[in-house]
Short mmCIF file of C-alpha atoms and ligand atoms in Angstrom, two decimals:
data_model
loop_
_atom_site.label_atom_id
_atom_site.label_comp_id
_atom_site.label_asym_id
_atom_site.label_seq_id
_atom_site.Cartn_x
_atom_site.Cartn_y
_atom_site.Cartn_z
CA MET W 1 -0.33 -0.37 0.07
CA LYS W 2 1.10 3.40 -0.71
CA LYS W 3 1.37 6.49 1.34
CA MET W 4 0.45 9.91 0.72
CA PHE W 5 3.21 12.81 1.82
CA ILE W 6 2.29 15.82 4.49
CA GLY W 7 5.07 17.66 6.00
CA GLY W 8 8.01 15.80 4.72
CA GLN W 9 6.12 12.69 6.16
CA TRP W 10 4.93 9.67 4.59
CA MET W 11 1.27 8.73 6.22
CA THR W 12 -1.88 6.52 5.87
CA ALA W 13 -5.52 8.22 6.44
CA HIS W 14 -5.91 9.16 10.01
CA ASP W 15 -9.36 6.89 9.73
CA GLU W 16 -6.96 4.02 7.90
CA ARG W 17 -9.20 4.37 4.84
CA THR W 18 -8.12 3.15 0.94
CA LEU W 19 -8.89 3.15 -2.20
CA PRO W 20 -7.73 0.49 -4.71
CA VAL W 21 -5.52 2.00 -7.91
CA VAL W 22 -6.95 -0.17 -10.75
CA SER W 23 -5.08 -0.46 -14.28
CA PRO W 24 -7.26 0.72 -17.41
CA VAL W 25 -5.22 -1.48 -19.11
CA ASP W 26 -6.85 -4.99 -17.39
CA GLY W 27 -9.46 -3.41 -15.13
CA GLN W 28 -7.34 -5.14 -12.36
CA ALA W 29 -6.81 -3.82 -8.92
CA TYR W 30 -3.08 -3.70 -8.41
CA ASP W 31 -2.22 -1.18 -5.15
CA ASP W 32 -4.01 0.70 -2.80
CA ILE W 33 -3.70 4.35 -1.47
CA PRO W 34 -4.76 6.11 1.12
CA ARG W 35 -7.95 7.61 0.99
CA GLY W 36 -7.33 11.35 2.42
CA ALA W 37 -9.78 13.28 3.63
CA ALA W 38 -10.78 17.27 5.43
CA HIS W 39 -8.57 15.87 7.92
CA GLU W 40 -5.52 14.96 6.00
CA ILE W 41 -5.97 18.30 4.23
CA ASP W 42 -5.91 20.64 7.11
CA LEU W 43 -2.61 18.90 8.08
CA ALA W 44 -1.19 19.32 4.84
CA VAL W 45 -2.20 23.50 4.26
CA ASP W 46 -0.93 23.27 8.07
CA ALA W 47 2.51 21.94 6.94
CA ALA W 48 2.82 24.15 3.53
CA ARG W 49 2.12 27.52 6.05
CA ARG W 50 4.75 26.17 8.68
CA ALA W 51 7.09 25.62 5.60
CA LEU W 52 6.70 29.32 4.74
CA ASP W 53 6.66 30.89 8.02
CA ASP W 54 9.36 28.70 10.11
CA GLY W 55 10.85 26.07 7.39
CA ALA W 56 13.70 25.86 5.36
CA TRP W 57 11.96 26.32 2.52
CA GLY W 58 10.92 29.88 3.62
CA ARG W 59 14.07 31.05 4.16
CA MET W 60 15.77 30.05 0.25
CA THR W 61 16.88 32.27 -2.05
CA ALA W 62 15.37 32.85 -5.60
CA THR W 63 18.84 31.22 -6.31
CA GLU W 64 18.30 28.05 -3.79
CA ARG W 65 14.97 27.62 -4.83
CA GLY W 66 15.87 27.41 -8.95
CA ARG W 67 19.05 24.87 -7.77
CA VAL W 68 16.28 22.84 -6.15
CA LEU W 69 13.85 22.92 -8.77
CA HIS W 70 17.06 22.17 -11.38
CA GLY W 71 18.20 19.23 -9.23
CA ILE W 72 14.59 17.83 -9.29
CA GLY W 73 14.67 18.22 -13.11
CA LYS W 74 17.90 15.74 -13.58
CA LYS W 75 16.37 13.34 -10.88
CA LEU W 76 13.18 13.37 -12.97
CA LEU W 77 15.13 12.06 -15.99
CA ASP W 78 17.39 9.64 -14.04
CA HIS W 79 14.30 7.72 -12.78
CA VAL W 80 12.56 8.35 -16.52
CA ASP W 81 12.22 4.64 -17.27
CA GLU W 82 10.81 3.76 -13.53
CA LEU W 83 8.26 6.65 -13.85
CA THR W 84 7.32 5.99 -17.35
CA GLU W 85 6.27 2.27 -16.35
CA ILE W 86 4.56 3.65 -12.98
CA GLU W 87 2.75 6.37 -15.37
CA ALA W 88 1.79 4.06 -18.17
CA ARG W 89 0.68 1.47 -15.76
CA ASP W 90 -1.54 3.44 -14.21
CA THR W 91 -2.83 5.48 -17.05
CA GLY W 92 -2.90 3.04 -19.48
CA LYS W 93 -1.43 5.43 -22.19
CA PRO W 94 1.65 4.24 -24.39
CA LEU W 95 5.14 3.36 -23.12
CA ALA W 96 6.12 6.08 -25.32
CA THR W 97 3.57 8.72 -24.56
CA ALA W 98 3.84 8.31 -20.95
CA ARG W 99 7.83 8.64 -21.66
CA ASN W 100 6.85 11.49 -23.12
CA ASP W 101 5.46 12.70 -20.14
CA ILE W 102 7.76 12.38 -18.29
CA VAL W 103 10.39 14.16 -20.09
CA VAL W 104 7.95 16.98 -20.28
CA LEU W 105 7.35 17.10 -16.10
CA ALA W 106 11.47 17.11 -15.78
CA ARG W 107 11.58 20.04 -18.50
CA TYR W 108 9.16 22.01 -16.24
CA PHE W 109 11.24 21.74 -13.51
CA GLU W 110 14.66 23.09 -15.62
CA PHE W 111 12.58 25.36 -17.23
CA TYR W 112 10.73 27.28 -13.93
CA GLY W 113 14.55 26.20 -12.30
CA ALA W 114 16.20 28.42 -14.53
CA ALA W 115 13.31 31.21 -14.18
CA ALA W 116 13.15 30.99 -10.66
CA ASP W 117 15.99 33.87 -9.74
CA LYS W 118 14.64 36.25 -12.84
CA VAL W 119 12.41 37.31 -11.79
CA HIS W 120 12.56 41.17 -10.89
CA GLY W 121 10.22 43.43 -9.31
CA GLU W 122 10.13 46.99 -10.37
CA VAL W 123 10.75 50.68 -9.64
CA ILE W 124 7.96 53.16 -9.83
CA PRO W 125 8.72 56.53 -10.45
CA PHE W 126 6.94 58.75 -8.17
CA GLN W 127 6.55 62.04 -6.27
CA ASN W 128 9.58 64.02 -5.02
CA GLY W 129 11.38 62.52 -2.06
CA HIS W 130 9.60 59.11 -2.30
CA HIS W 131 10.94 55.85 -3.45
CA VAL W 132 8.62 52.99 -4.71
CA SER W 133 9.49 49.93 -5.68
CA LEU W 134 6.92 46.99 -6.60
CA LEU W 135 8.12 43.70 -5.21
CA ARG W 136 7.07 40.33 -6.17
CA GLU W 137 6.13 37.71 -4.06
CA PRO W 138 4.98 34.74 -3.47
CA LEU W 139 1.23 34.04 -2.39
CA GLY W 140 1.64 31.80 -0.03
CA VAL W 141 0.26 28.74 0.50
CA THR W 142 -1.15 27.18 -3.22
CA ALA W 143 -3.21 24.46 -3.82
CA HIS W 144 -3.46 22.53 -7.20
CA ILE W 145 -6.19 19.59 -7.85
CA ILE W 146 -5.24 17.72 -11.22
CA PRO W 147 -6.97 15.46 -13.63
CA TRP W 148 -5.78 11.55 -14.62
CA ASN W 149 -5.38 12.38 -17.91
CA TYR W 150 -1.90 13.56 -18.15
CA PRO W 151 -0.83 13.10 -14.31
CA ALA W 152 3.01 13.33 -14.78
CA GLN W 153 2.93 16.67 -17.10
CA MET W 154 0.09 18.06 -14.79
CA ILE W 155 2.29 18.08 -11.61
CA GLY W 156 4.73 19.61 -13.51
CA ARG W 157 2.71 22.55 -15.24
CA THR W 158 1.38 23.69 -11.66
CA ILE W 159 3.49 22.79 -9.28
CA ALA W 160 7.14 24.28 -10.84
CA PRO W 161 5.97 27.73 -11.41
CA ALA W 162 4.58 27.60 -8.03
CA LEU W 163 7.53 26.77 -6.20
CA ALA W 164 9.70 28.86 -8.45
CA MET W 165 7.90 31.65 -7.11
CA GLY W 166 8.43 30.52 -3.56
CA ASN W 167 4.72 29.22 -2.87
CA ALA W 168 4.11 26.38 -0.80
CA THR W 169 1.87 23.73 -2.27
CA VAL W 170 -0.29 21.17 -1.38
CA LEU W 171 -1.30 19.01 -4.15
CA LYS W 172 -4.50 16.22 -4.91
CA PRO W 173 -4.08 14.15 -7.52
CA ALA W 174 -6.85 12.71 -9.04
CA GLU W 175 -8.56 9.51 -7.61
CA ASP W 176 -7.48 7.22 -10.60
CA THR W 177 -3.54 8.10 -11.02
CA SER W 178 -2.23 9.81 -7.91
CA LEU W 179 0.93 6.63 -8.51
CA SER W 180 3.45 9.13 -9.93
CA ALA W 181 2.59 12.27 -7.97
CA LEU W 182 4.03 10.03 -4.91
CA ARG W 183 6.72 8.72 -6.48
CA PHE W 184 7.11 12.31 -7.76
CA ALA W 185 7.00 13.75 -4.18
CA GLU W 186 10.01 11.60 -2.58
CA LEU W 187 12.22 12.03 -5.51
CA ALA W 188 11.82 15.94 -4.78
CA THR W 189 13.00 15.13 -1.09
CA GLU W 190 15.79 13.11 -2.33
CA ALA W 191 16.68 16.02 -4.80
CA GLY W 192 16.32 18.42 -1.80
CA LEU W 193 13.28 20.02 -1.70
CA PRO W 194 12.48 21.01 2.40
CA ALA W 195 9.30 19.51 4.52
CA GLY W 196 6.26 21.30 3.49
CA ALA W 197 6.85 22.98 0.27
CA LEU W 198 5.29 20.39 -1.46
CA ASN W 199 2.54 18.29 0.12
CA VAL W 200 0.41 15.68 -1.80
CA VAL W 201 -3.21 14.36 -0.40
CA THR W 202 -4.59 11.66 -2.52
CA GLY W 203 -8.62 10.92 -1.96
CA LEU W 204 -11.25 11.34 -3.62
CA GLY W 205 -12.88 14.82 -5.46
CA GLU W 206 -15.50 15.38 -3.29
CA GLU W 207 -13.93 14.91 0.04
CA ALA W 208 -10.23 15.45 -0.03
CA GLY W 209 -10.44 17.66 -3.23
CA ALA W 210 -13.74 19.51 -1.99
CA ALA W 211 -11.81 20.36 1.19
CA LEU W 212 -9.05 21.23 0.14
CA ALA W 213 -10.69 24.35 -2.57
CA ALA W 214 -12.63 25.18 0.66
CA HIS W 215 -9.66 25.90 2.79
CA PRO W 216 -9.43 28.74 4.68
CA GLY W 217 -5.46 28.43 4.71
CA ILE W 218 -4.52 28.63 0.91
CA ASP W 219 -3.97 31.58 -1.07
CA LEU W 220 -4.73 30.34 -4.50
CA ILE W 221 -6.33 27.51 -5.85
CA SER W 222 -5.43 25.90 -9.67
CA PHE W 223 -7.59 23.46 -11.08
CA THR W 224 -7.46 21.55 -14.07
CA GLY W 225 -10.35 19.17 -14.85
CA SER W 226 -14.08 19.44 -15.84
CA ASN W 227 -16.78 22.78 -15.90
CA GLU W 228 -18.75 21.36 -13.48
CA VAL W 229 -16.42 20.49 -10.73
CA GLY W 230 -14.27 23.75 -11.86
CA THR W 231 -17.70 25.57 -11.22
CA LEU W 232 -17.74 24.30 -7.55
CA VAL W 233 -14.19 24.96 -7.03
CA GLN W 234 -14.54 28.42 -7.95
CA GLN W 235 -17.81 29.01 -5.65
CA ALA W 236 -15.62 27.92 -2.69
CA ALA W 237 -12.87 29.91 -3.86
CA ALA W 238 -15.22 33.05 -3.74
CA ARG W 239 -16.14 31.76 -0.16
CA ASN W 240 -12.80 32.53 0.96
CA ALA W 241 -11.62 35.59 -1.63
CA VAL W 242 -9.13 33.23 -3.20
CA LYS W 243 -7.88 33.71 -6.49
CA CYS W 244 -8.58 31.08 -8.53
CA VAL W 245 -6.93 29.79 -11.65
CA LEU W 246 -9.06 27.59 -14.00
CA GLU W 247 -8.05 24.55 -17.11
CA LEU W 248 -11.31 23.21 -18.20
CA GLY W 249 -12.72 21.77 -21.18
CA GLY W 250 -11.90 22.42 -24.93
CA LYS W 251 -13.73 21.42 -28.16
CA SER W 252 -11.02 22.69 -30.37
CA PRO W 253 -11.30 23.21 -34.16
CA GLN W 254 -8.74 22.10 -37.01
CA ILE W 255 -10.03 24.89 -39.51
CA VAL W 256 -8.78 23.39 -42.99
CA PHE W 257 -8.88 25.48 -45.97
CA ALA W 258 -8.43 24.15 -49.65
CA ASP W 259 -5.13 25.53 -49.97
CA ALA W 260 -3.63 23.76 -47.00
CA ASP W 261 -0.54 21.63 -47.58
CA LEU W 262 -2.36 17.94 -46.63
CA ASP W 263 0.46 15.96 -46.60
CA ARG W 264 1.55 17.81 -43.50
CA ALA W 265 -1.21 18.57 -42.14
CA VAL W 266 -3.08 15.19 -41.98
CA PRO W 267 -0.93 12.78 -40.00
CA ILE W 268 -1.25 15.97 -37.29
CA ILE W 269 -4.62 16.70 -37.47
CA VAL W 270 -5.44 12.27 -37.03
CA LYS W 271 -2.55 12.53 -33.96
CA ALA W 272 -4.55 16.14 -31.98
CA ILE W 273 -7.66 13.87 -31.73
CA ILE W 274 -5.50 9.97 -31.35
CA GLN W 275 -2.79 11.21 -28.61
CA ASN W 276 -3.98 10.09 -24.93
CA ALA W 277 -7.51 8.42 -26.10
CA GLY W 278 -8.52 11.54 -27.42
CA GLN W 279 -8.77 12.29 -23.89
CA THR W 280 -6.68 15.42 -23.80
CA CYS W 281 -8.38 18.98 -22.95
CA THR W 282 -6.21 20.10 -26.09
CA ALA W 283 -7.18 17.46 -28.24
CA GLY W 284 -8.59 18.90 -32.03
CA SER W 285 -12.32 17.23 -31.79
CA ARG W 286 -13.54 19.09 -34.45
CA LEU W 287 -12.04 19.18 -38.60
CA LEU W 288 -13.82 21.98 -39.97
CA VAL W 289 -12.84 22.07 -43.71
CA GLU W 290 -13.73 24.58 -46.69
CA GLN W 291 -16.81 22.90 -48.23
CA GLY W 292 -15.43 22.54 -52.09
CA ALA W 293 -12.55 20.41 -50.58
CA PHE W 294 -14.38 18.61 -47.83
CA ASP W 295 -14.74 15.27 -49.51
CA ALA W 296 -10.73 14.93 -50.77
CA VAL W 297 -9.79 16.33 -47.26
CA VAL W 298 -11.82 13.54 -45.15
CA GLU W 299 -11.10 10.96 -47.53
CA ARG W 300 -7.37 11.57 -46.58
CA VAL W 301 -7.73 11.91 -43.10
CA ALA W 302 -9.98 8.86 -42.93
CA GLN W 303 -7.09 6.73 -44.84
CA VAL W 304 -4.73 7.60 -41.69
CA PHE W 305 -7.49 7.35 -39.68
CA ALA W 306 -8.18 3.91 -40.20
CA LYS W 307 -4.87 2.60 -39.39
CA VAL W 308 -5.09 4.19 -35.89
CA ARG W 309 -4.41 1.18 -33.75
CA VAL W 310 -5.04 1.27 -29.85
CA GLY W 311 -3.56 -0.91 -27.57
CA THR W 312 -2.00 -1.77 -24.35
CA PRO W 313 1.07 0.24 -22.90
CA ALA W 314 4.00 -2.13 -24.01
CA MET W 315 2.05 -2.83 -27.58
CA ASP W 316 3.05 1.07 -27.84
CA LEU W 317 0.41 1.75 -30.63
CA ASP W 318 -0.97 5.00 -31.03
CA CYS W 319 -3.04 5.06 -27.95
CA GLY W 320 -4.19 3.31 -25.15
CA PRO W 321 -7.49 2.60 -23.06
CA LEU W 322 -9.79 5.19 -21.76
CA MET W 323 -9.16 5.87 -18.06
CA ASN W 324 -12.20 4.22 -16.24
CA PRO W 325 -15.57 2.55 -17.16
CA ALA W 326 -17.36 6.05 -16.69
CA GLN W 327 -15.32 7.49 -19.41
CA LEU W 328 -15.62 4.37 -21.62
CA ALA W 329 -19.60 4.31 -21.11
CA ARG W 330 -19.27 8.35 -21.85
CA VAL W 331 -17.71 7.64 -25.36
CA ASN W 332 -19.52 5.08 -26.08
CA ARG W 333 -22.86 6.54 -25.54
CA TYR W 334 -21.31 9.49 -28.16
CA ILE W 335 -20.74 7.04 -30.49
CA ASP W 336 -24.25 5.23 -30.27
CA ALA W 337 -25.60 8.36 -30.03
CA ALA W 338 -23.92 9.79 -33.47
CA ARG W 339 -24.77 6.22 -35.49
CA ALA W 340 -28.67 6.24 -33.95
CA ALA W 341 -28.96 9.73 -35.48
CA GLY W 342 -27.89 8.57 -38.88
CA VAL W 343 -24.37 10.46 -38.84
CA PRO W 344 -22.29 8.96 -41.33
CA VAL W 345 -19.03 6.91 -39.94
CA LEU W 346 -16.24 7.87 -42.06
CA ALA W 347 -13.68 5.35 -40.66
CA GLN W 348 -12.77 3.74 -37.32
CA GLY W 349 -9.56 2.60 -35.95
CA ARG W 350 -9.11 -0.92 -34.58
CA ILE W 351 -8.19 -2.31 -30.94
CA ALA W 352 -5.34 -5.05 -31.28
CA ASP W 353 -5.50 -8.04 -30.99
CA GLY W 354 -4.74 -9.55 -27.25
CA VAL W 355 -5.74 -6.97 -25.22
CA PRO W 356 -6.48 -7.59 -22.01
CA SER W 357 -10.70 -8.26 -22.04
CA GLY W 358 -11.64 -6.40 -18.35
CA GLY W 359 -9.55 -2.95 -19.97
CA TYR W 360 -11.34 0.04 -21.08
CA TYR W 361 -10.89 -0.16 -24.99
CA ALA W 362 -12.68 1.91 -26.86
CA ARG W 363 -12.82 2.00 -30.96
CA PRO W 364 -11.78 5.52 -32.72
CA THR W 365 -14.45 6.96 -34.77
CA LEU W 366 -14.50 9.83 -37.35
CA PHE W 367 -17.83 10.92 -38.45
CA GLY W 368 -18.92 13.26 -40.89
CA PRO W 369 -20.69 15.12 -42.30
CA VAL W 370 -21.82 16.13 -38.46
CA PRO W 371 -25.01 18.35 -38.50
CA ARG W 372 -23.88 21.86 -36.88
CA THR W 373 -26.61 20.86 -34.10
CA ASP W 374 -25.85 17.23 -32.74
CA ALA W 375 -23.99 16.56 -29.56
CA LEU W 376 -20.23 16.02 -31.62
CA ALA W 377 -20.32 19.36 -33.26
CA CYS W 378 -20.28 21.36 -29.92
CA GLU W 379 -19.97 19.01 -26.33
CA GLU W 380 -16.45 18.21 -25.37
CA VAL W 381 -16.42 13.97 -25.61
CA PHE W 382 -12.97 13.14 -24.15
CA GLY W 383 -12.37 10.16 -26.26
CA PRO W 384 -11.10 9.58 -29.58
CA VAL W 385 -13.91 10.98 -31.32
CA LEU W 386 -13.10 13.56 -34.70
CA ALA W 387 -16.34 15.73 -36.07
CA ALA W 388 -16.37 16.73 -39.86
CA MET W 389 -18.07 19.41 -40.58
CA PRO W 390 -17.49 21.65 -43.66
CA PHE W 391 -17.67 25.61 -43.74
CA ALA W 392 -18.73 27.60 -46.99
CA ASP W 393 -16.32 30.96 -46.77
CA GLU W 394 -13.30 32.83 -44.52
CA ALA W 395 -16.75 34.22 -42.28
CA ASP W 396 -18.07 30.70 -41.98
CA ALA W 397 -15.50 29.19 -40.72
CA ILE W 398 -14.67 31.76 -38.01
CA ALA W 399 -18.53 31.65 -37.05
CA LEU W 400 -18.29 27.64 -36.90
CA ALA W 401 -14.90 27.89 -35.01
CA ASN W 402 -16.20 30.04 -32.30
CA GLY W 403 -19.74 28.36 -32.38
CA THR W 404 -19.09 26.21 -28.83
CA PRO W 405 -18.74 27.33 -25.39
CA TYR W 406 -15.59 26.57 -25.44
CA GLY W 407 -12.11 28.18 -26.18
CA LEU W 408 -8.89 26.62 -25.28
CA LEU W 409 -7.05 26.00 -28.78
CA ALA W 410 -7.35 26.13 -32.49
CA ALA W 411 -5.49 25.49 -35.36
CA VAL W 412 -5.39 27.40 -39.33
CA TRP W 413 -4.23 25.09 -42.34
CA SER W 414 -3.92 27.26 -44.61
CA GLU W 415 -1.03 28.80 -47.49
CA ASN W 416 -2.42 32.14 -47.50
CA ALA W 417 -0.91 33.38 -45.00
CA GLY W 418 -2.98 36.92 -45.20
CA ARG W 419 -5.91 34.45 -44.63
CA ALA W 420 -4.57 32.57 -41.45
CA TYR W 421 -3.42 35.38 -39.62
CA ARG W 422 -7.10 37.13 -40.23
CA VAL W 423 -8.71 33.49 -39.33
CA ALA W 424 -6.65 33.19 -36.43
CA LYS W 425 -6.85 36.73 -35.07
CA ALA W 426 -11.03 36.13 -35.22
CA VAL W 427 -10.59 32.91 -33.12
CA ARG W 428 -11.34 33.47 -29.65
CA ALA W 429 -8.80 30.75 -28.06
CA GLY W 430 -6.66 30.85 -25.87
CA GLN W 431 -3.34 29.22 -28.13
CA VAL W 432 -4.05 29.41 -32.06
CA PHE W 433 -1.44 27.17 -34.20
CA VAL W 434 -1.39 28.10 -38.05
CA ASN W 435 -0.06 25.58 -40.00
CA CYS W 436 0.84 22.96 -36.66
CA TYR W 437 -0.71 21.68 -33.27
CA GLY W 438 0.41 21.99 -30.08
CA ALA W 439 -1.30 19.44 -27.96
CA GLY W 440 0.27 18.93 -24.91
CA GLY W 441 4.03 19.84 -23.54
CA GLY W 442 5.08 23.52 -24.97
CA VAL W 443 5.95 24.06 -21.26
CA GLU W 444 7.55 27.58 -22.79
CA LEU W 445 3.88 28.45 -24.07
CA PRO W 446 1.49 30.36 -22.01
CA PHE W 447 -1.82 28.08 -22.09
CA GLY W 448 -5.21 28.82 -20.63
CA GLY W 449 -8.46 28.87 -21.91
CA THR W 450 -11.14 31.81 -23.12
CA LYS W 451 -15.05 31.68 -22.44
CA ARG W 452 -15.90 27.93 -20.47
CA SER W 453 -12.54 26.52 -21.02
CA GLY W 454 -11.47 28.60 -18.01
CA HIS W 455 -9.49 31.31 -17.09
CA GLY W 456 -5.83 32.22 -16.00
CA ARG W 457 -3.06 31.30 -17.53
CA GLU W 458 -0.34 28.36 -17.09
CA LYS W 459 2.86 27.58 -18.61
CA GLY W 460 6.09 30.10 -19.76
CA LEU W 461 6.85 33.14 -18.05
CA LEU W 462 2.85 34.14 -17.64
CA ALA W 463 2.84 31.28 -15.16
CA LEU W 464 5.46 32.89 -12.61
CA GLU W 465 2.88 35.92 -12.57
CA GLU W 466 -0.29 34.14 -12.04
CA LEU W 467 1.16 32.32 -8.77
CA SER W 468 2.49 35.51 -7.10
CA SER W 469 1.70 38.63 -5.72
CA THR W 470 3.12 41.93 -5.86
CA LYS W 471 3.50 44.76 -2.76
CA THR W 472 3.66 48.43 -3.55
CA LEU W 473 6.28 49.52 -1.31
CA VAL W 474 6.11 53.63 -0.34
CA HIS W 475 9.43 54.84 1.17
CA PHE W 476 9.45 58.44 2.17
CA HIS W 477 13.68 59.48 2.23
CA GLY W 478 12.88 63.45 1.90
P1 NAP C 501 -12.92 16.43 -12.59
O1 NAP C 501 -13.92 15.06 -12.42
O2 NAP C 501 -13.20 17.39 -12.53
O3 NAP C 501 -11.60 15.87 -11.62
C1 NAP C 501 -10.47 16.40 -11.77
C2 NAP C 501 -9.93 16.70 -10.87
O4 NAP C 501 -10.95 17.19 -9.36
C3 NAP C 501 -9.55 15.21 -9.79
O5 NAP C 501 -8.83 15.54 -8.92
C4 NAP C 501 -10.87 14.95 -9.28
O6 NAP C 501 -10.90 14.18 -7.79
C5 NAP C 501 -10.95 16.56 -8.39
N1 NAP C 501 -12.22 16.93 -8.09
C6 NAP C 501 -13.52 15.66 -8.11
N2 NAP C 501 -14.97 16.51 -7.71
C7 NAP C 501 -14.44 17.68 -6.93
C8 NAP C 501 -14.92 18.44 -6.25
N3 NAP C 501 -16.13 18.72 -5.81
N4 NAP C 501 -14.25 19.53 -5.55
C9 NAP C 501 -12.94 19.38 -5.64
N5 NAP C 501 -12.43 18.38 -6.44
C10 NAP C 501 -13.04 17.92 -7.05
O7 NAP C 501 -12.71 15.93 -14.19
P2 NAP C 501 -11.85 14.54 -15.17
O8 NAP C 501 -12.99 13.71 -15.35
O9 NAP C 501 -10.47 14.00 -14.14
O10 NAP C 501 -11.13 14.96 -15.93
C11 NAP C 501 -11.67 15.15 -17.46
C12 NAP C 501 -12.18 16.83 -17.56
O11 NAP C 501 -11.56 17.82 -17.51
C13 NAP C 501 -12.32 16.76 -18.79
O12 NAP C 501 -13.59 18.21 -19.04
C14 NAP C 501 -11.37 17.84 -19.46
O13 NAP C 501 -11.70 18.84 -20.62
C15 NAP C 501 -10.93 18.79 -18.51
N6 NAP C 501 -9.09 18.96 -18.37
C16 NAP C 501 -9.00 20.12 -18.66
C17 NAP C 501 -7.69 20.21 -18.84
C18 NAP C 501 -6.95 21.50 -19.41
O14 NAP C 501 -5.53 22.20 -19.04
N7 NAP C 501 -7.86 22.49 -19.99
C19 NAP C 501 -6.42 19.34 -18.97
C20 NAP C 501 -7.25 18.07 -18.76
C21 NAP C 501 -8.66 18.01 -18.47
P3 NAP C 501 -10.59 12.76 -8.14
O15 NAP C 501 -10.28 11.99 -9.80
O16 NAP C 501 -10.42 12.02 -7.03
O17 NAP C 501 -12.33 12.34 -8.18
MG1 MG C 502 -5.18 4.05 -12.05
#
């Protein structure tokens, strides 16, 4: 049985309750994690506060913090094989994908480790006799609730910049995927991270997660997950007047004009929905194609899509199973409903022979043309389902791209640079790619949503602003 990590100590839940760790590869339980709840969240928030007020963490200079973060990055890379195995078994993703996730996790620590002592304050011109400085300070205790789709990458994305800015953190990983967070905490400690700077409380969302979001002792909550829970988290944060960064869902469009370079576009378009079995907030789940080229483009996409193979981590194919039975049922519900409504299936990938029968495998499916009113046109499936739709012209493409509640990513595919730029400017999304697509990775690139996809920015140097505060210091010297 695994233990959770609070104030530098490994512990069980005070009532000894546990949760099974189930692998989506075969549906079998293979370990247990503590079922932490409000009591353990109290301990973790206290430990984080002490780390800031009386502990070694609060006394570290920015340079020292950067050195520790760099050490963590190196430690992670030294353990890349082990962490890859842990992550692949826990999430079911192909080994190559899991390995990439661990490398990106390390990359976050390298990037923010290097940035830690390069965040400067400002001097502000003011009245004679005054010196005004703007100090950039940590927020204090920051809370981090992450989902199960990219556990390792999420740890890096949210924890590395928080630590770089000198905050003390409490992390609540998803109940389905807590193992990489626990091993990460162990390795970070070995790399010199002082007690209390990182606390990991495992448990259920509605218990440990809700207690963390509602805790009066936190100074920021960073949440990645569903819109439903994001709303609850923001309500809880509002009661304590706590700042909230929300990274929620998406329904990101690939906007393909007739003059697009299809040799380049098609494999990227397929990968952007198949990667991680479509369980990616930034999945390119809508394929919008200029009317006259629709048949030719979807035919090319269908050819590649039909070759997609789903398998176990060790098979290392295009993608793995879905995360849990609920997610499998959800994805199949969307596929069945679209079929029942008569939406044409253009291609389906295949589940490889020999996958264990208890695993949560779904067949990737390309639908089109999808009516604009169909659920597949506007709702997030969070699975390997791509909805192709034709558009009439540039204005229609923009209207269609912006026609969902979400606004996370978008891509424009065109060899006409002027048009690509116009469309990119008109699309409402936190990131827009022209003739490329960046699901996952991209540590350097500020990332986040508009509309129902959330607010606040992560990644890049902007994350350091989100995870810190300013103090305006006015000094009269005569
Ligand atoms: P979820 O149910 O919202 O869970 C996300 C996290 O919140 C988990 O750690 C979960 O814990 C916790 N949680 C659940 N109920 C809670 C509550 N009442 N209070 C506080 N925390 C609670 O989402 P999911 O099913 O894991 O992930 C799928 C969704 O997340 C999709 O909509 C996807 O688009 C979105 N997502 C967005 C991004 C992004 O960056 N924008 C990235 C990944 C996923 P338990 O798992 O233990 O219940
Ligand atoms: Mg698991």
